[in-house]
Amino acid sequence: QLQQMLLEAARRLQASPKDARKYQALHFTYIEPLGSQERIAKRLDLPLSTYRRYLQSALDQITAWLWEQELSA
């Protein structure tokens, strides 16, 4: 069930145009890993620091959504 919730949270990022790059960072890091962070940043044509910022933002948004789900249950 946790895996389902995590994928749902990721899909929410994917559906939002403003969060699309965050989703890509998350996707290539955890869902379909491409390898090192450097490799993923290069694939996304991002500086490494921007990739890391997007990834952290995606993780923060997913964490917040999961907490909302927990508190509303």
Coordinates of N, CA and C in Angstrom, one line a residue:
Q1 N 0.8 -1.2 0.0 CA 0.0 0.0 0.0 C 0.9 1.3 0.0
L2 N 2.0 1.3 0.7 CA 2.9 2.4 0.7 C 3.4 2.7 -0.7
Q3 N 3.8 1.6 -1.4 CA 4.3 1.8 -2.8 C 3.2 2.5 -3.6
Q4 N 2.0 2.1 -3.5 CA 0.9 2.6 -4.3 C 0.7 4.1 -3.9
M5 N 0.8 4.5 -2.7 CA 0.7 5.9 -2.3 C 1.8 6.7 -2.8
L6 N 3.0 6.2 -2.8 CA 4.2 6.9 -3.3 C 4.1 7.1 -4.8
L7 N 3.6 6.1 -5.5 CA 3.4 6.3 -7.0 C 2.3 7.3 -7.3
E8 N 1.2 7.3 -6.5 CA 0.2 8.3 -6.6 C 0.7 9.7 -6.4
A9 N 1.5 9.8 -5.4 CA 2.1 11.2 -5.1 C 3.0 11.6 -6.2
A10 N 3.7 10.7 -6.8 CA 4.6 11.0 -7.9 C 3.8 11.4 -9.1
R11 N 2.7 10.7 -9.4 CA 1.8 11.0 -10.5 C 1.2 12.4 -10.3
R12 N 0.9 12.8 -9.1 CA 0.4 14.2 -8.9 C 1.4 15.2 -9.3
L13 N 2.7 15.0 -9.1 CA 3.8 15.9 -9.6 C 3.8 15.9 -11.1
Q14 N 3.7 14.7 -11.7 CA 3.8 14.6 -13.1 C 2.6 15.3 -13.8
A15 N 1.5 15.4 -13.2 CA 0.3 16.0 -13.8 C 0.3 17.5 -13.7
S16 N 1.2 18.1 -12.9 CA 1.3 19.5 -12.8 C 2.4 20.1 -13.7
P17 N 2.0 20.9 -14.6 CA 3.1 21.5 -15.5 C 4.2 22.2 -14.8
K18 N 3.9 22.8 -13.7 CA 5.0 23.5 -13.0 C 5.9 22.6 -12.2
D19 N 5.4 21.3 -12.0 CA 6.2 20.3 -11.3 C 6.8 19.3 -12.2
A20 N 6.7 19.4 -13.5 CA 7.1 18.4 -14.4 C 8.6 18.1 -14.3
R21 N 9.4 19.1 -14.1 CA 10.9 18.9 -14.0 C 11.2 18.2 -12.7
K22 N 10.5 18.5 -11.6 CA 10.7 17.8 -10.3 C 10.3 16.3 -10.5
Y23 N 9.2 16.1 -11.2 CA 8.8 14.7 -11.4 C 9.9 13.9 -12.2
Q24 N 10.5 14.6 -13.2 CA 11.5 13.9 -14.0 C 12.7 13.6 -13.1
A25 N 13.1 14.5 -12.2 CA 14.2 14.2 -11.3 C 13.9 13.0 -10.4
L26 N 12.7 13.0 -9.9 CA 12.3 11.9 -9.0 C 12.2 10.6 -9.8
H27 N 11.6 10.7 -11.0 CA 11.4 9.5 -11.8 C 12.8 8.8 -12.1
F28 N 13.7 9.6 -12.6 CA 15.0 9.0 -13.0 C 15.9 8.7 -11.8
T29 N 15.5 9.1 -10.6 CA 16.3 8.8 -9.4 C 15.8 7.5 -8.7
Y30 N 14.4 7.4 -8.6 CA 13.8 6.4 -7.8 C 12.9 5.4 -8.6
I31 N 12.2 5.9 -9.6 CA 11.2 5.0 -10.2 C 11.9 4.2 -11.3
E32 N 12.6 4.8 -12.2 CA 13.4 4.1 -13.2 C 14.8 4.7 -13.2
P33 N 15.6 4.3 -12.2 CA 16.9 4.9 -11.9 C 17.9 4.8 -13.1
L34 N 18.5 5.9 -13.4 CA 19.5 6.0 -14.5 C 20.9 5.9 -14.0
G35 N 21.1 5.9 -12.7 CA 22.5 5.8 -12.2 C 22.8 7.0 -11.3
S36 N 24.0 7.6 -11.5 CA 24.4 8.6 -10.6 C 23.6 9.9 -10.8
Q37 N 23.7 10.8 -9.8 CA 23.0 12.1 -9.9 C 23.6 12.9 -11.0
E38 N 24.9 12.8 -11.3 CA 25.5 13.5 -12.3 C 24.9 13.1 -13.7
R39 N 24.7 11.8 -13.8 CA 24.2 11.2 -15.1 C 22.8 11.7 -15.3
I40 N 22.0 11.7 -14.2 CA 20.6 12.1 -14.3 C 20.5 13.6 -14.7
A41 N 21.3 14.4 -14.0 CA 21.4 15.9 -14.3 C 21.7 16.1 -15.8
K42 N 22.7 15.4 -16.3 CA 23.1 15.5 -17.7 C 21.9 15.1 -18.6
R43 N 21.2 14.0 -18.3 CA 20.1 13.6 -19.1 C 19.0 14.6 -19.1
L44 N 18.8 15.3 -18.0 CA 17.7 16.3 -17.9 C 18.2 17.7 -18.4
D45 N 19.5 17.7 -18.8 CA 20.1 19.0 -19.2 C 20.0 20.1 -18.1
L46 N 20.4 19.7 -16.9 CA 20.3 20.6 -15.8 C 21.7 20.6 -15.1
P47 N 22.0 21.8 -14.5 CA 23.2 21.8 -13.6 C 22.9 20.8 -12.4
L48 N 23.9 20.2 -11.9 CA 23.7 19.3 -10.8 C 23.0 19.9 -9.6
S49 N 23.3 21.2 -9.3 CA 22.7 21.8 -8.2 C 21.2 22.0 -8.4
T50 N 20.8 22.3 -9.6 CA 19.4 22.5 -10.0 C 18.7 21.1 -9.9
Y51 N 19.3 20.1 -10.4 CA 18.7 18.7 -10.3 C 18.5 18.4 -8.8
R52 N 19.5 18.6 -8.0 CA 19.3 18.3 -6.6 C 18.2 19.1 -5.9
R53 N 18.1 20.4 -6.3 CA 17.0 21.2 -5.8 C 15.7 20.7 -6.2
Y54 N 15.5 20.4 -7.4 CA 14.3 19.8 -7.9 C 13.9 18.5 -7.2
L55 N 14.9 17.6 -7.0 CA 14.7 16.4 -6.4 C 14.2 16.6 -4.9
Q56 N 14.9 17.5 -4.2 CA 14.5 17.7 -2.8 C 13.1 18.3 -2.7
S57 N 12.8 19.2 -3.7 CA 11.5 19.8 -3.7 C 10.4 18.8 -3.9
A58 N 10.7 17.8 -4.9 CA 9.7 16.7 -5.1 C 9.5 15.9 -3.9
L59 N 10.6 15.6 -3.2 CA 10.5 14.7 -2.0 C 9.8 15.5 -0.9
D60 N 10.0 16.8 -0.8 CA 9.2 17.6 0.2 C 7.8 17.6 -0.1
Q61 N 7.4 17.7 -1.4 CA 6.0 17.8 -1.8 C 5.3 16.4 -1.5
I62 N 6.0 15.3 -1.8 CA 5.5 14.0 -1.6 C 5.3 13.7 -0.1
T63 N 6.3 14.1 0.7 CA 6.2 14.0 2.1 C 5.0 14.7 2.7
A64 N 4.8 16.0 2.2 CA 3.6 16.8 2.7 C 2.3 16.1 2.3
W65 N 2.2 15.6 1.1 CA 1.0 14.9 0.6 C 0.7 13.7 1.4
L66 N 1.8 12.9 1.7 CA 1.6 11.7 2.5 C 1.1 12.0 3.9
W67 N 1.7 13.1 4.5 CA 1.2 13.5 5.8 C -0.3 13.9 5.8
E68 N -0.7 14.6 4.7 CA -2.1 15.0 4.6 C -3.0 13.8 4.5
Q69 N -2.5 12.8 3.8 CA -3.3 11.5 3.7 C -3.4 10.9 5.1
E70 N -2.3 10.8 5.8 CA -2.3 10.2 7.1 C -3.2 10.9 8.1
L71 N -3.2 12.2 8.1 CA -4.0 13.0 9.0 C -5.4 13.0 8.7
S72 N -5.8 12.8 7.4 CA -7.2 12.8 7.0 C -7.8 11.4 7.1
A73 N -7.0 10.4 7.4 CA -7.5 9.0 7.5 C -8.2 8.7 8.8

